Coordinates of N, CA and C in Angstrom, one line a residue:
M1 N -67.5 45.0 -60.6 CA -67.5 43.8 -61.3 C -67.8 42.6 -61.4
K2 N -68.9 42.1 -62.3 CA -69.4 40.8 -62.1 C -68.6 39.7 -62.6
Q3 N -68.7 38.8 -61.9 CA -67.6 37.7 -62.0 C -68.4 36.5 -62.2
M4 N -68.5 35.2 -62.8 CA -69.2 34.1 -62.6 C -68.2 33.1 -61.8
L5 N -68.6 32.4 -59.8 CA -67.8 31.5 -59.3 C -67.9 30.5 -60.0
L6 N -66.5 30.1 -59.9 CA -66.3 28.6 -60.7 C -65.7 27.7 -59.8
G7 N -65.0 28.1 -58.7 CA -64.4 27.4 -57.9 C -63.6 27.7 -56.8
Y8 N -63.4 27.2 -55.7 CA -63.1 27.8 -54.1 C -61.9 26.6 -53.8
S9 N -60.7 27.5 -52.9 CA -60.1 26.6 -52.4 C -59.8 27.1 -51.1
E10 N -60.0 26.7 -49.9 CA -59.5 26.7 -48.6 C -57.9 26.9 -48.7
V11 N -57.3 28.1 -47.8 CA -55.6 28.4 -47.7 C -55.2 28.4 -46.9
D12 N -54.7 27.7 -46.0 CA -54.0 27.7 -44.6 C -52.5 27.0 -44.7
F13 N -51.7 27.8 -44.4 CA -50.3 27.8 -44.4 C -49.2 28.5 -43.8
S14 N -47.8 28.2 -43.5 CA -47.0 29.0 -43.2 C -46.2 29.5 -43.8
K15 N -45.7 30.6 -44.1 CA -44.7 31.4 -45.0 C -44.0 32.2 -44.1
D16 N -42.5 31.9 -43.9 CA -41.7 32.4 -43.5 C -42.2 32.9 -41.7
G17 N -42.9 31.8 -41.4 CA -43.0 31.8 -39.9 C -44.5 32.4 -39.8
E18 N -45.0 33.2 -40.5 CA -46.4 34.0 -40.8 C -47.5 32.6 -41.2
R19 N -48.8 32.7 -40.5 CA -49.8 31.9 -40.7 C -50.7 32.7 -41.7
I20 N -50.7 32.0 -43.1 CA -51.9 32.5 -44.1 C -52.7 31.6 -43.8
L21 N -53.9 32.3 -43.6 CA -55.5 31.7 -43.7 C -56.5 32.5 -44.6
G22 N -57.2 31.9 -45.1 CA -58.0 32.3 -46.0 C -58.9 31.6 -47.3
T23 N -59.3 32.1 -48.3 CA -59.7 31.4 -49.5 C -59.6 31.8 -50.7
K24 N -59.2 31.3 -51.4 CA -58.5 31.4 -52.9 C -60.1 31.1 -54.0
I25 N -60.6 32.2 -54.6 CA -61.8 31.9 -55.6 C -61.5 31.7 -57.1
F26 N -61.8 31.2 -57.6 CA -61.4 31.1 -58.9 C -62.7 31.5 -59.9
T27 N -62.4 32.6 -60.7 CA -63.9 33.2 -61.8 C -63.1 33.4 -62.9
A28 N -64.3 33.9 -63.7 CA -64.5 34.2 -64.8 C -65.4 35.3 -65.1
Y29 N -64.9 36.4 -66.2 CA -65.8 37.3 -66.4 C -64.8 37.9 -67.8
E30 N -66.0 38.7 -68.4 CA -65.9 39.6 -69.9 C -64.6 40.0 -69.4
S31 N -64.1 40.5 -71.0 CA -62.4 41.1 -70.7 C -62.2 41.8 -72.3
R32 N -62.1 43.1 -72.4 CA -61.8 43.4 -73.7 C -60.7 43.4 -74.4
S33 N -59.6 42.3 -73.3 CA -58.6 42.3 -73.9 C -58.7 40.5 -74.4
I34 N -59.7 40.0 -74.4 CA -59.8 38.5 -75.0 C -60.7 38.6 -76.3
T35 N -60.0 37.9 -77.0 CA -60.9 37.8 -78.5 C -61.8 36.8 -78.0
A36 N -62.0 36.1 -78.0 CA -62.9 35.1 -77.8 C -63.0 34.5 -76.4
G37 N -64.5 34.3 -75.7 CA -64.5 33.6 -74.6 C -64.5 34.6 -73.5
Q38 N -63.7 34.0 -72.1 CA -63.8 34.7 -70.9 C -62.3 34.5 -70.2
E39 N -62.1 35.6 -69.6 CA -61.2 35.7 -69.0 C -61.2 35.3 -67.4
T40 N -60.1 34.8 -67.1 CA -60.4 33.6 -65.9 C -59.2 34.8 -64.7
A41 N -59.8 34.5 -63.3 CA -58.7 35.1 -62.3 C -58.9 34.2 -61.1
S42 N -57.6 34.3 -60.2 CA -57.5 33.6 -59.3 C -57.6 34.5 -57.7
I43 N -58.3 34.9 -57.2 CA -58.3 36.0 -56.3 C -58.2 35.3 -54.6
F44 N -57.6 35.9 -53.8 CA -57.2 35.6 -52.4 C -58.1 36.5 -51.5
L45 N -58.9 35.5 -50.6 CA -59.8 36.6 -50.1 C -59.3 36.1 -48.3
R46 N -59.2 37.4 -47.8 CA -59.0 37.1 -46.1 C -60.5 37.0 -45.2
P47 N -60.2 35.9 -44.4 CA -61.6 35.2 -43.8 C -62.6 36.3 -43.4
E48 N -61.9 37.8 -43.1 CA -63.0 38.8 -42.7 C -63.6 39.3 -43.7
M49 N -63.3 39.0 -45.0 CA -63.9 39.6 -46.6 C -65.0 38.9 -46.8
I50 N -65.1 37.4 -46.2 CA -66.1 36.8 -46.5 C -67.2 37.2 -45.9
P51 N -68.6 37.6 -46.1 CA -70.0 38.0 -45.3 C -70.1 36.5 -44.5
E52 N -70.3 37.2 -43.2 CA -71.1 36.1 -41.9 C -72.4 35.3 -43.0
G53 N -72.0 34.4 -42.4 CA -73.0 33.2 -42.7 C -73.4 33.0 -44.5
V54 N -72.1 33.5 -45.3 CA -72.0 33.0 -46.2 C -71.4 31.7 -46.6
D55 N -72.1 30.9 -47.3 CA -71.5 29.4 -47.8 C -70.9 29.6 -49.3
I56 N -69.8 29.5 -49.8 CA -69.2 29.7 -50.7 C -69.9 28.7 -51.6
S57 N -70.2 27.7 -51.2 CA -70.2 26.5 -51.9 C -71.9 26.8 -52.7
D58 N -72.8 27.5 -52.2 CA -73.9 27.8 -52.9 C -74.0 28.6 -53.8
Y59 N -72.7 29.4 -53.9 CA -72.7 30.4 -55.0 C -71.8 29.8 -56.3
L60 N -71.6 28.8 -56.3 CA -70.8 27.7 -57.5 C -72.0 28.1 -58.8
G61 N -71.0 28.6 -59.6 CA -71.8 28.9 -61.0 C -72.6 30.0 -61.3
M62 N -72.4 31.0 -60.2 CA -73.7 31.9 -59.9 C -72.5 33.5 -60.6
E63 N -73.3 34.0 -60.9 CA -72.2 35.2 -60.9 C -72.3 36.3 -59.6
I64 N -71.1 37.1 -58.8 CA -71.2 37.5 -57.8 C -70.2 38.8 -58.3
E65 N -70.7 39.8 -57.4 CA -70.1 41.2 -57.5 C -68.5 41.4 -56.6
I66 N -67.5 41.6 -57.3 CA -66.5 41.6 -56.4 C -65.9 43.3 -57.1
D67 N -65.6 44.3 -56.3 CA -65.0 45.4 -56.0 C -64.0 45.6 -55.8
F68 N -62.7 46.1 -56.6 CA -61.7 46.2 -56.5 C -61.2 47.8 -56.2
D69 N -60.1 48.1 -55.3 CA -59.4 49.3 -55.3 C -58.6 49.8 -56.3
H70 N -58.1 50.8 -56.4 CA -57.1 51.3 -57.9 C -56.0 50.1 -57.7
R71 N -55.7 49.4 -56.9 CA -54.1 48.8 -57.3 C -54.7 47.4 -57.4
G72 N -55.8 47.3 -57.5 CA -56.7 45.6 -58.0 C -57.3 45.0 -56.6
R73 N -57.1 45.4 -55.2 CA -57.1 44.5 -54.2 C -58.8 44.7 -53.6
V74 N -59.0 43.1 -53.6 CA -60.4 43.3 -53.2 C -61.1 44.2 -52.2
V75 N -62.3 44.9 -52.3 CA -62.2 46.0 -51.2 C -63.8 45.5 -50.8
G76 N -64.4 44.8 -51.6 CA -66.0 44.5 -51.6 C -66.5 43.2 -52.2
L77 N -67.6 42.6 -51.6 CA -67.9 41.5 -52.4 C -69.4 41.4 -52.1
D78 N -70.5 41.0 -52.9 CA -71.6 41.0 -53.2 C -72.3 39.6 -53.6
F79 N -72.5 38.6 -52.6 CA -73.3 37.4 -52.8 C -74.4 37.5 -53.2
S80 N -75.4 38.3 -53.3 CA -77.0 38.7 -53.5 C -77.3 38.3 -55.2

């Protein structure tokens, strides 16, 4: 699914003794459930999900491809 990358936030905290590390991205995309405009999403990415050498800030305001499994979990990213 193509989505516009609007912003991101680095995440690093402990929850119940477990360290949570990753990046939360904020996106917008076309959706049939929205009457006008675009729907937005906040998506958590584990560090290994971001391709090596990719600087997310280079893609702000650009369209990226995000693939999800049947449960809505991210299974692939394409920044090209």
